[in-house]
Amino acid sequence: MSFAAIILAVVTLQRLGELALARHNTAKLLARGAIEVGARHYPLLVSVHAAWLMALWVWGRDQPVNLTALAGFVALQGLRLWILATLGSRWTTRIIVLPGEPLVVSGPYRYFSHPNYAVVAGEIALLPLALHLPVTALVFTVLNAVVLWIRTRAEARALSSLRGQLARAAS
């Protein structure tokens, strides 16, 4: 098994673990009265990420590895862990709004409104570059940007609605 295939296996297992954690957290949040927003675009998001991973397996599994790009990808995993630790049971791959709960403004959310999206954008570019696949990096960076444009608009509407509810409850 090549070094690239080992990296892809680890990333694949990581993504599957994240999906399991997201499902668990989503179910708990919904049981607490949370509401999912933007569910219609979720299959598009999953499709882009699955296609990215499949493309890496198809074209990258036997490629040499650019250690500089890989180091950047690994560094992003530290930021991902910080995000997961900050959000805890509120981390999910869906847009879930829990009425009455304040927005998270600690950890990386103190500096960025969407740190997880920044991490994912970096990963989508860096891992293909680590496998010498610049066209794959470009194509999926553009596709991810389109999905994030749709997603951040849906999320902004949901958060605006939540802020309005919190303001009305405070008055």
mmCIF file with all atom_site columns, C-alpha atoms in Angstrom:
data_model
loop_
_atom_site.group_PDB
_atom_site.id
_atom_site.type_symbol
_atom_site.label_atom_id
_atom_site.label_alt_id
_atom_site.label_comp_id
_atom_site.label_asym_id
_atom_site.label_entity_id
_atom_site.label_seq_id
_atom_site.pdbx_PDB_ins_code
_atom_site.Cartn_x
_atom_site.Cartn_y
_atom_site.Cartn_z
_atom_site.occupancy
_atom_site.B_iso_or_equiv
_atom_site.pdbx_formal_charge
_atom_site.auth_seq_id
_atom_site.auth_comp_id
_atom_site.auth_asym_id
_atom_site.auth_atom_id
_atom_site.pdbx_PDB_model_num
ATOM 1   C CA . MET A 1 1   ? 0.000   0.000  0.000   1.00 0.00 ? 1   MET A CA 1
ATOM 2   C CA . SER A 1 2   ? 1.412   3.382  -1.004  1.00 0.00 ? 2   SER A CA 1
ATOM 3   C CA . PHE A 1 3   ? 1.887   6.302  1.383   1.00 0.00 ? 3   PHE A CA 1
ATOM 4   C CA . ALA A 1 4   ? -0.814  8.176  -0.566  1.00 0.00 ? 4   ALA A CA 1
ATOM 5   C CA . ALA A 1 5   ? -3.266  5.290  -0.099  1.00 0.00 ? 5   ALA A CA 1
ATOM 6   C CA . ILE A 1 6   ? -2.556  5.234  3.638   1.00 0.00 ? 6   ILE A CA 1
ATOM 7   C CA . ILE A 1 7   ? -3.256  8.974  3.828   1.00 0.00 ? 7   ILE A CA 1
ATOM 8   C CA . LEU A 1 8   ? -6.495  8.523  1.885   1.00 0.00 ? 8   LEU A CA 1
ATOM 9   C CA . ALA A 1 9   ? -7.554  5.634  4.123   1.00 0.00 ? 9   ALA A CA 1
ATOM 10  C CA . VAL A 1 10  ? -6.998  7.773  7.225   1.00 0.00 ? 10  VAL A CA 1
ATOM 11  C CA . VAL A 1 11  ? -8.912  10.703 5.710   1.00 0.00 ? 11  VAL A CA 1
ATOM 12  C CA . THR A 1 12  ? -11.754 8.392  4.631   1.00 0.00 ? 12  THR A CA 1
ATOM 13  C CA . LEU A 1 13  ? -12.024 6.928  8.142   1.00 0.00 ? 13  LEU A CA 1
ATOM 14  C CA . GLN A 1 14  ? -11.895 10.429 9.609   1.00 0.00 ? 14  GLN A CA 1
ATOM 15  C CA . ARG A 1 15  ? -14.763 11.574 7.370   1.00 0.00 ? 15  ARG A CA 1
ATOM 16  C CA . LEU A 1 16  ? -16.852 8.494  8.214   1.00 0.00 ? 16  LEU A CA 1
ATOM 17  C CA . GLY A 1 17  ? -16.234 9.122  11.915  1.00 0.00 ? 17  GLY A CA 1
ATOM 18  C CA . GLU A 1 18  ? -17.261 12.754 11.509  1.00 0.00 ? 18  GLU A CA 1
ATOM 19  C CA . LEU A 1 19  ? -20.481 11.712 9.771   1.00 0.00 ? 19  LEU A CA 1
ATOM 20  C CA . ALA A 1 20  ? -21.275 9.337  12.647  1.00 0.00 ? 20  ALA A CA 1
ATOM 21  C CA . LEU A 1 21  ? -20.578 12.089 15.203  1.00 0.00 ? 21  LEU A CA 1
ATOM 22  C CA . ALA A 1 22  ? -22.669 14.559 13.208  1.00 0.00 ? 22  ALA A CA 1
ATOM 23  C CA . ARG A 1 23  ? -25.612 12.153 13.043  1.00 0.00 ? 23  ARG A CA 1
ATOM 24  C CA . HIS A 1 24  ? -25.381 11.533 16.789  1.00 0.00 ? 24  HIS A CA 1
ATOM 25  C CA . ASN A 1 25  ? -25.222 15.255 17.583  1.00 0.00 ? 25  ASN A CA 1
ATOM 26  C CA . THR A 1 26  ? -28.005 16.083 15.118  1.00 0.00 ? 26  THR A CA 1
ATOM 27  C CA . ALA A 1 27  ? -30.334 13.517 16.673  1.00 0.00 ? 27  ALA A CA 1
ATOM 28  C CA . LYS A 1 28  ? -29.658 14.877 20.175  1.00 0.00 ? 28  LYS A CA 1
ATOM 29  C CA . LEU A 1 29  ? -30.174 18.480 19.071  1.00 0.00 ? 29  LEU A CA 1
ATOM 30  C CA . LEU A 1 30  ? -33.435 17.657 17.287  1.00 0.00 ? 30  LEU A CA 1
ATOM 31  C CA . ALA A 1 31  ? -34.622 15.808 20.399  1.00 0.00 ? 31  ALA A CA 1
ATOM 32  C CA . ARG A 1 32  ? -33.986 19.033 22.358  1.00 0.00 ? 32  ARG A CA 1
ATOM 33  C CA . GLY A 1 33  ? -36.245 20.981 19.989  1.00 0.00 ? 33  GLY A CA 1
ATOM 34  C CA . ALA A 1 34  ? -33.705 22.153 17.432  1.00 0.00 ? 34  ALA A CA 1
ATOM 35  C CA . ILE A 1 35  ? -34.752 22.847 13.871  1.00 0.00 ? 35  ILE A CA 1
ATOM 36  C CA . GLU A 1 36  ? -32.852 21.945 10.706  1.00 0.00 ? 36  GLU A CA 1
ATOM 37  C CA . VAL A 1 37  ? -32.502 24.711 8.136   1.00 0.00 ? 37  VAL A CA 1
ATOM 38  C CA . GLY A 1 38  ? -31.330 24.392 4.534   1.00 0.00 ? 38  GLY A CA 1
ATOM 39  C CA . ALA A 1 39  ? -31.851 20.639 4.324   1.00 0.00 ? 39  ALA A CA 1
ATOM 40  C CA . ARG A 1 40  ? -32.482 20.817 0.574   1.00 0.00 ? 40  ARG A CA 1
ATOM 41  C CA . HIS A 1 41  ? -28.864 21.680 -0.231  1.00 0.00 ? 41  HIS A CA 1
ATOM 42  C CA . TYR A 1 42  ? -27.390 19.062 2.121   1.00 0.00 ? 42  TYR A CA 1
ATOM 43  C CA . PRO A 1 43  ? -27.307 16.255 -0.501  1.00 0.00 ? 43  PRO A CA 1
ATOM 44  C CA . LEU A 1 44  ? -25.345 18.597 -2.791  1.00 0.00 ? 44  LEU A CA 1
ATOM 45  C CA . LEU A 1 45  ? -22.803 19.234 -0.036  1.00 0.00 ? 45  LEU A CA 1
ATOM 46  C CA . VAL A 1 46  ? -22.438 15.500 0.653   1.00 0.00 ? 46  VAL A CA 1
ATOM 47  C CA . SER A 1 47  ? -22.140 14.755 -3.070  1.00 0.00 ? 47  SER A CA 1
ATOM 48  C CA . VAL A 1 48  ? -19.339 17.272 -3.579  1.00 0.00 ? 48  VAL A CA 1
ATOM 49  C CA . HIS A 1 49  ? -17.388 15.923 -0.617  1.00 0.00 ? 49  HIS A CA 1
ATOM 50  C CA . ALA A 1 50  ? -17.927 12.289 -1.619  1.00 0.00 ? 50  ALA A CA 1
ATOM 51  C CA . ALA A 1 51  ? -16.912 13.027 -5.215  1.00 0.00 ? 51  ALA A CA 1
ATOM 52  C CA . TRP A 1 52  ? -13.776 14.814 -3.948  1.00 0.00 ? 52  TRP A CA 1
ATOM 53  C CA . LEU A 1 53  ? -12.774 11.803 -1.895  1.00 0.00 ? 53  LEU A CA 1
ATOM 54  C CA . MET A 1 54  ? -13.537 9.385  -4.737  1.00 0.00 ? 54  MET A CA 1
ATOM 55  C CA . ALA A 1 55  ? -11.498 11.498 -7.164  1.00 0.00 ? 55  ALA A CA 1
ATOM 56  C CA . LEU A 1 56  ? -8.571  11.396 -4.750  1.00 0.00 ? 56  LEU A CA 1
ATOM 57  C CA . TRP A 1 57  ? -8.823  7.614  -4.531  1.00 0.00 ? 57  TRP A CA 1
ATOM 58  C CA . VAL A 1 58  ? -9.068  7.214  -8.312  1.00 0.00 ? 58  VAL A CA 1
ATOM 59  C CA . TRP A 1 59  ? -6.249  9.554  -9.330  1.00 0.00 ? 59  TRP A CA 1
ATOM 60  C CA . GLY A 1 60  ? -4.193  10.001 -6.186  1.00 0.00 ? 60  GLY A CA 1
ATOM 61  C CA . ARG A 1 61  ? -3.806  6.663  -4.425  1.00 0.00 ? 61  ARG A CA 1
ATOM 62  C CA . ASP A 1 62  ? -0.463  5.848  -6.094  1.00 0.00 ? 62  ASP A CA 1
ATOM 63  C CA . GLN A 1 63  ? 0.895   9.386  -6.409  1.00 0.00 ? 63  GLN A CA 1
ATOM 64  C CA . PRO A 1 64  ? 4.018   10.616 -4.673  1.00 0.00 ? 64  PRO A CA 1
ATOM 65  C CA . VAL A 1 65  ? 3.247   12.867 -1.717  1.00 0.00 ? 65  VAL A CA 1
ATOM 66  C CA . ASN A 1 66  ? 4.188   16.537 -1.486  1.00 0.00 ? 66  ASN A CA 1
ATOM 67  C CA . LEU A 1 67  ? 5.138   16.783 2.182   1.00 0.00 ? 67  LEU A CA 1
ATOM 68  C CA . THR A 1 68  ? 4.730   20.569 2.344   1.00 0.00 ? 68  THR A CA 1
ATOM 69  C CA . ALA A 1 69  ? 1.112   20.442 1.194   1.00 0.00 ? 69  ALA A CA 1
ATOM 70  C CA . LEU A 1 70  ? 0.523   17.438 3.455   1.00 0.00 ? 70  LEU A CA 1
ATOM 71  C CA . ALA A 1 71  ? 1.925   19.404 6.417   1.00 0.00 ? 71  ALA A CA 1
ATOM 72  C CA . GLY A 1 72  ? -0.580  22.176 5.667   1.00 0.00 ? 72  GLY A CA 1
ATOM 73  C CA . PHE A 1 73  ? -3.387  19.615 5.551   1.00 0.00 ? 73  PHE A CA 1
ATOM 74  C CA . VAL A 1 74  ? -2.259  18.118 8.876   1.00 0.00 ? 74  VAL A CA 1
ATOM 75  C CA . ALA A 1 75  ? -2.092  21.587 10.442  1.00 0.00 ? 75  ALA A CA 1
ATOM 76  C CA . LEU A 1 76  ? -5.711  22.120 9.435   1.00 0.00 ? 76  LEU A CA 1
ATOM 77  C CA . GLN A 1 77  ? -6.617  19.011 11.442  1.00 0.00 ? 77  GLN A CA 1
ATOM 78  C CA . GLY A 1 78  ? -5.489  20.847 14.567  1.00 0.00 ? 78  GLY A CA 1
ATOM 79  C CA . LEU A 1 79  ? -7.908  23.645 13.731  1.00 0.00 ? 79  LEU A CA 1
ATOM 80  C CA . ARG A 1 80  ? -10.627 21.063 13.061  1.00 0.00 ? 80  ARG A CA 1
ATOM 81  C CA . LEU A 1 81  ? -10.079 19.579 16.533  1.00 0.00 ? 81  LEU A CA 1
ATOM 82  C CA . TRP A 1 82  ? -10.286 23.063 18.070  1.00 0.00 ? 82  TRP A CA 1
ATOM 83  C CA . ILE A 1 83  ? -13.612 23.607 16.278  1.00 0.00 ? 83  ILE A CA 1
ATOM 84  C CA . LEU A 1 84  ? -14.967 20.224 17.405  1.00 0.00 ? 84  LEU A CA 1
ATOM 85  C CA . ALA A 1 85  ? -13.881 20.885 20.989  1.00 0.00 ? 85  ALA A CA 1
ATOM 86  C CA . THR A 1 86  ? -15.429 24.364 20.957  1.00 0.00 ? 86  THR A CA 1
ATOM 87  C CA . LEU A 1 87  ? -18.797 23.251 19.574  1.00 0.00 ? 87  LEU A CA 1
ATOM 88  C CA . GLY A 1 88  ? -18.939 19.940 21.428  1.00 0.00 ? 88  GLY A CA 1
ATOM 89  C CA . SER A 1 89  ? -22.393 18.389 21.087  1.00 0.00 ? 89  SER A CA 1
ATOM 90  C CA . ARG A 1 90  ? -23.495 21.287 18.862  1.00 0.00 ? 90  ARG A CA 1
ATOM 91  C CA . TRP A 1 91  ? -21.114 20.281 16.031  1.00 0.00 ? 91  TRP A CA 1
ATOM 92  C CA . THR A 1 92  ? -22.895 18.782 13.052  1.00 0.00 ? 92  THR A CA 1
ATOM 93  C CA . THR A 1 93  ? -22.649 18.738 9.264   1.00 0.00 ? 93  THR A CA 1
ATOM 94  C CA . ARG A 1 94  ? -26.143 20.175 8.965   1.00 0.00 ? 94  ARG A CA 1
ATOM 95  C CA . ILE A 1 95  ? -27.477 23.623 9.817   1.00 0.00 ? 95  ILE A CA 1
ATOM 96  C CA . ILE A 1 96  ? -29.230 23.021 13.117  1.00 0.00 ? 96  ILE A CA 1
ATOM 97  C CA . VAL A 1 97  ? -30.716 25.925 15.060  1.00 0.00 ? 97  VAL A CA 1
ATOM 98  C CA . LEU A 1 98  ? -31.503 25.445 18.721  1.00 0.00 ? 98  LEU A CA 1
ATOM 99  C CA . PRO A 1 99  ? -33.910 28.210 19.796  1.00 0.00 ? 99  PRO A CA 1
ATOM 100 C CA . GLY A 1 100 ? -32.963 29.833 23.064  1.00 0.00 ? 100 GLY A CA 1
ATOM 101 C CA . GLU A 1 101 ? -29.303 28.862 22.835  1.00 0.00 ? 101 GLU A CA 1
ATOM 102 C CA . PRO A 1 102 ? -26.773 31.644 22.314  1.00 0.00 ? 102 PRO A CA 1
ATOM 103 C CA . LEU A 1 103 ? -24.398 31.518 19.380  1.00 0.00 ? 103 LEU A CA 1
ATOM 104 C CA . VAL A 1 104 ? -20.968 30.088 20.089  1.00 0.00 ? 104 VAL A CA 1
ATOM 105 C CA . VAL A 1 105 ? -18.483 32.972 20.158  1.00 0.00 ? 105 VAL A CA 1
ATOM 106 C CA . SER A 1 106 ? -15.528 31.298 21.860  1.00 0.00 ? 106 SER A CA 1
ATOM 107 C CA . GLY A 1 107 ? -12.574 29.375 20.473  1.00 0.00 ? 107 GLY A CA 1
ATOM 108 C CA . PRO A 1 108 ? -12.031 29.931 16.754  1.00 0.00 ? 108 PRO A CA 1
ATOM 109 C CA . TYR A 1 109 ? -15.495 31.517 16.496  1.00 0.00 ? 109 TYR A CA 1
ATOM 110 C CA . ARG A 1 110 ? -14.004 34.508 18.294  1.00 0.00 ? 110 ARG A CA 1
ATOM 111 C CA . TYR A 1 111 ? -11.914 35.159 15.166  1.00 0.00 ? 111 TYR A CA 1
ATOM 112 C CA . PHE A 1 112 ? -13.991 33.755 12.269  1.00 0.00 ? 112 PHE A CA 1
ATOM 113 C CA . SER A 1 113 ? -17.704 33.412 11.747  1.00 0.00 ? 113 SER A CA 1
ATOM 114 C CA . HIS A 1 114 ? -17.226 30.162 9.789   1.00 0.00 ? 114 HIS A CA 1
ATOM 115 C CA . PRO A 1 115 ? -13.926 28.553 10.822  1.00 0.00 ? 115 PRO A CA 1
ATOM 116 C CA . ASN A 1 116 ? -15.025 25.048 9.847   1.00 0.00 ? 116 ASN A CA 1
ATOM 117 C CA . TYR A 1 117 ? -15.782 26.210 6.309   1.00 0.00 ? 117 TYR A CA 1
ATOM 118 C CA . ALA A 1 118 ? -12.311 27.762 6.093   1.00 0.00 ? 118 ALA A CA 1
ATOM 119 C CA . VAL A 1 119 ? -10.760 24.481 7.254   1.00 0.00 ? 119 VAL A CA 1
ATOM 120 C CA . VAL A 1 120 ? -12.752 22.460 4.716   1.00 0.00 ? 120 VAL A CA 1
ATOM 121 C CA . ALA A 1 121 ? -11.849 24.865 1.904   1.00 0.00 ? 121 ALA A CA 1
ATOM 122 C CA . GLY A 1 122 ? -8.182  24.483 2.817   1.00 0.00 ? 122 GLY A CA 1
ATOM 123 C CA . GLU A 1 123 ? -8.462  20.696 2.972   1.00 0.00 ? 123 GLU A CA 1
ATOM 124 C CA . ILE A 1 124 ? -10.196 20.482 -0.390  1.00 0.00 ? 124 ILE A CA 1
ATOM 125 C CA . ALA A 1 125 ? -7.310  22.377 -1.971  1.00 0.00 ? 125 ALA A CA 1
ATOM 126 C CA . LEU A 1 126 ? -4.354  20.994 -0.005  1.00 0.00 ? 126 LEU A CA 1
ATOM 127 C CA . LEU A 1 127 ? -4.953  17.249 -0.069  1.00 0.00 ? 127 LEU A CA 1
ATOM 128 C CA . PRO A 1 128 ? -5.129  17.055 -3.883  1.00 0.00 ? 128 PRO A CA 1
ATOM 129 C CA . LEU A 1 129 ? -2.061  19.292 -4.055  1.00 0.00 ? 129 LEU A CA 1
ATOM 130 C CA . ALA A 1 130 ? -0.288  16.907 -1.669  1.00 0.00 ? 130 ALA A CA 1
ATOM 131 C CA . LEU A 1 131 ? -1.053  14.175 -4.214  1.00 0.00 ? 131 LEU A CA 1
ATOM 132 C CA . HIS A 1 132 ? 0.078   16.267 -7.219  1.00 0.00 ? 132 HIS A CA 1
ATOM 133 C CA . LEU A 1 133 ? -3.477  16.740 -8.501  1.00 0.00 ? 133 LEU A CA 1
ATOM 134 C CA . PRO A 1 134 ? -3.761  20.511 -9.154  1.00 0.00 ? 134 PRO A CA 1
ATOM 135 C CA . VAL A 1 135 ? -6.740  20.193 -11.522 1.00 0.00 ? 135 VAL A CA 1
ATOM 136 C CA . THR A 1 136 ? -8.638  18.184 -8.896  1.00 0.00 ? 136 THR A CA 1
ATOM 137 C CA . ALA A 1 137 ? -7.773  20.864 -6.323  1.00 0.00 ? 137 ALA A CA 1
ATOM 138 C CA . LEU A 1 138 ? -9.082  23.603 -8.613  1.00 0.00 ? 138 LEU A CA 1
ATOM 139 C CA . VAL A 1 139 ? -12.280 21.821 -9.692  1.00 0.00 ? 139 VAL A CA 1
ATOM 140 C CA . PHE A 1 140 ? -13.308 20.882 -6.157  1.00 0.00 ? 140 PHE A CA 1
ATOM 141 C CA . THR A 1 141 ? -12.330 24.256 -4.727  1.00 0.00 ? 141 THR A CA 1
ATOM 142 C CA . VAL A 1 142 ? -14.738 25.874 -7.194  1.00 0.00 ? 142 VAL A CA 1
ATOM 143 C CA . LEU A 1 143 ? -17.484 23.302 -6.504  1.00 0.00 ? 143 LEU A CA 1
ATOM 144 C CA . ASN A 1 144 ? -17.019 23.729 -2.758  1.00 0.00 ? 144 ASN A CA 1
ATOM 145 C CA . ALA A 1 145 ? -17.190 27.522 -3.114  1.00 0.00 ? 145 ALA A CA 1
ATOM 146 C CA . VAL A 1 146 ? -20.558 27.201 -4.878  1.00 0.00 ? 146 VAL A CA 1
ATOM 147 C CA . VAL A 1 147 ? -21.898 24.889 -2.172  1.00 0.00 ? 147 VAL A CA 1
ATOM 148 C CA . LEU A 1 148 ? -20.584 27.178 0.578   1.00 0.00 ? 148 LEU A CA 1
ATOM 149 C CA . TRP A 1 149 ? -22.200 30.177 -1.087  1.00 0.00 ? 149 TRP A CA 1
ATOM 150 C CA . ILE A 1 150 ? -25.556 28.385 -0.950  1.00 0.00 ? 150 ILE A CA 1
ATOM 151 C CA . ARG A 1 151 ? -24.924 27.107 2.573   1.00 0.00 ? 151 ARG A CA 1
ATOM 152 C CA . THR A 1 152 ? -23.729 30.361 4.137   1.00 0.00 ? 152 THR A CA 1
ATOM 153 C CA . ARG A 1 153 ? -26.766 32.177 2.752   1.00 0.00 ? 153 ARG A CA 1
ATOM 154 C CA . ALA A 1 154 ? -29.076 29.569 4.331   1.00 0.00 ? 154 ALA A CA 1
ATOM 155 C CA . GLU A 1 155 ? -27.132 29.717 7.571   1.00 0.00 ? 155 GLU A CA 1
ATOM 156 C CA . ALA A 1 156 ? -27.178 33.517 7.668   1.00 0.00 ? 156 ALA A CA 1
ATOM 157 C CA . ARG A 1 157 ? -30.978 33.496 7.253   1.00 0.00 ? 157 ARG A CA 1
ATOM 158 C CA . ALA A 1 158 ? -31.299 30.949 10.058  1.00 0.00 ? 158 ALA A CA 1
ATOM 159 C CA . LEU A 1 159 ? -29.000 32.870 12.394  1.00 0.00 ? 159 LEU A CA 1
ATOM 160 C CA . SER A 1 160 ? -30.743 36.148 11.597  1.00 0.00 ? 160 SER A CA 1
ATOM 161 C CA . SER A 1 161 ? -34.036 34.536 12.509  1.00 0.00 ? 161 SER A CA 1
ATOM 162 C CA . LEU A 1 162 ? -32.523 33.185 15.725  1.00 0.00 ? 162 LEU A CA 1
ATOM 163 C CA . ARG A 1 163 ? -31.113 36.602 16.667  1.00 0.00 ? 163 ARG A CA 1
ATOM 164 C CA . GLY A 1 164 ? -34.567 38.108 16.103  1.00 0.00 ? 164 GLY A CA 1
ATOM 165 C CA . GLN A 1 165 ? -36.139 35.493 18.372  1.00 0.00 ? 165 GLN A CA 1
ATOM 166 C CA . LEU A 1 166 ? -33.536 36.134 21.072  1.00 0.00 ? 166 LEU A CA 1
ATOM 167 C CA . ALA A 1 167 ? -34.059 39.909 20.839  1.00 0.00 ? 167 ALA A CA 1
ATOM 168 C CA . ARG A 1 168 ? -37.840 39.517 21.127  1.00 0.00 ? 168 ARG A CA 1
ATOM 169 C CA . ALA A 1 169 ? -37.428 37.179 24.123  1.00 0.00 ? 169 ALA A CA 1
ATOM 170 C CA . ALA A 1 170 ? -35.110 39.667 25.856  1.00 0.00 ? 170 ALA A CA 1
ATOM 171 C CA . SER A 1 171 ? -37.513 42.595 25.461  1.00 0.00 ? 171 SER A CA 1
#
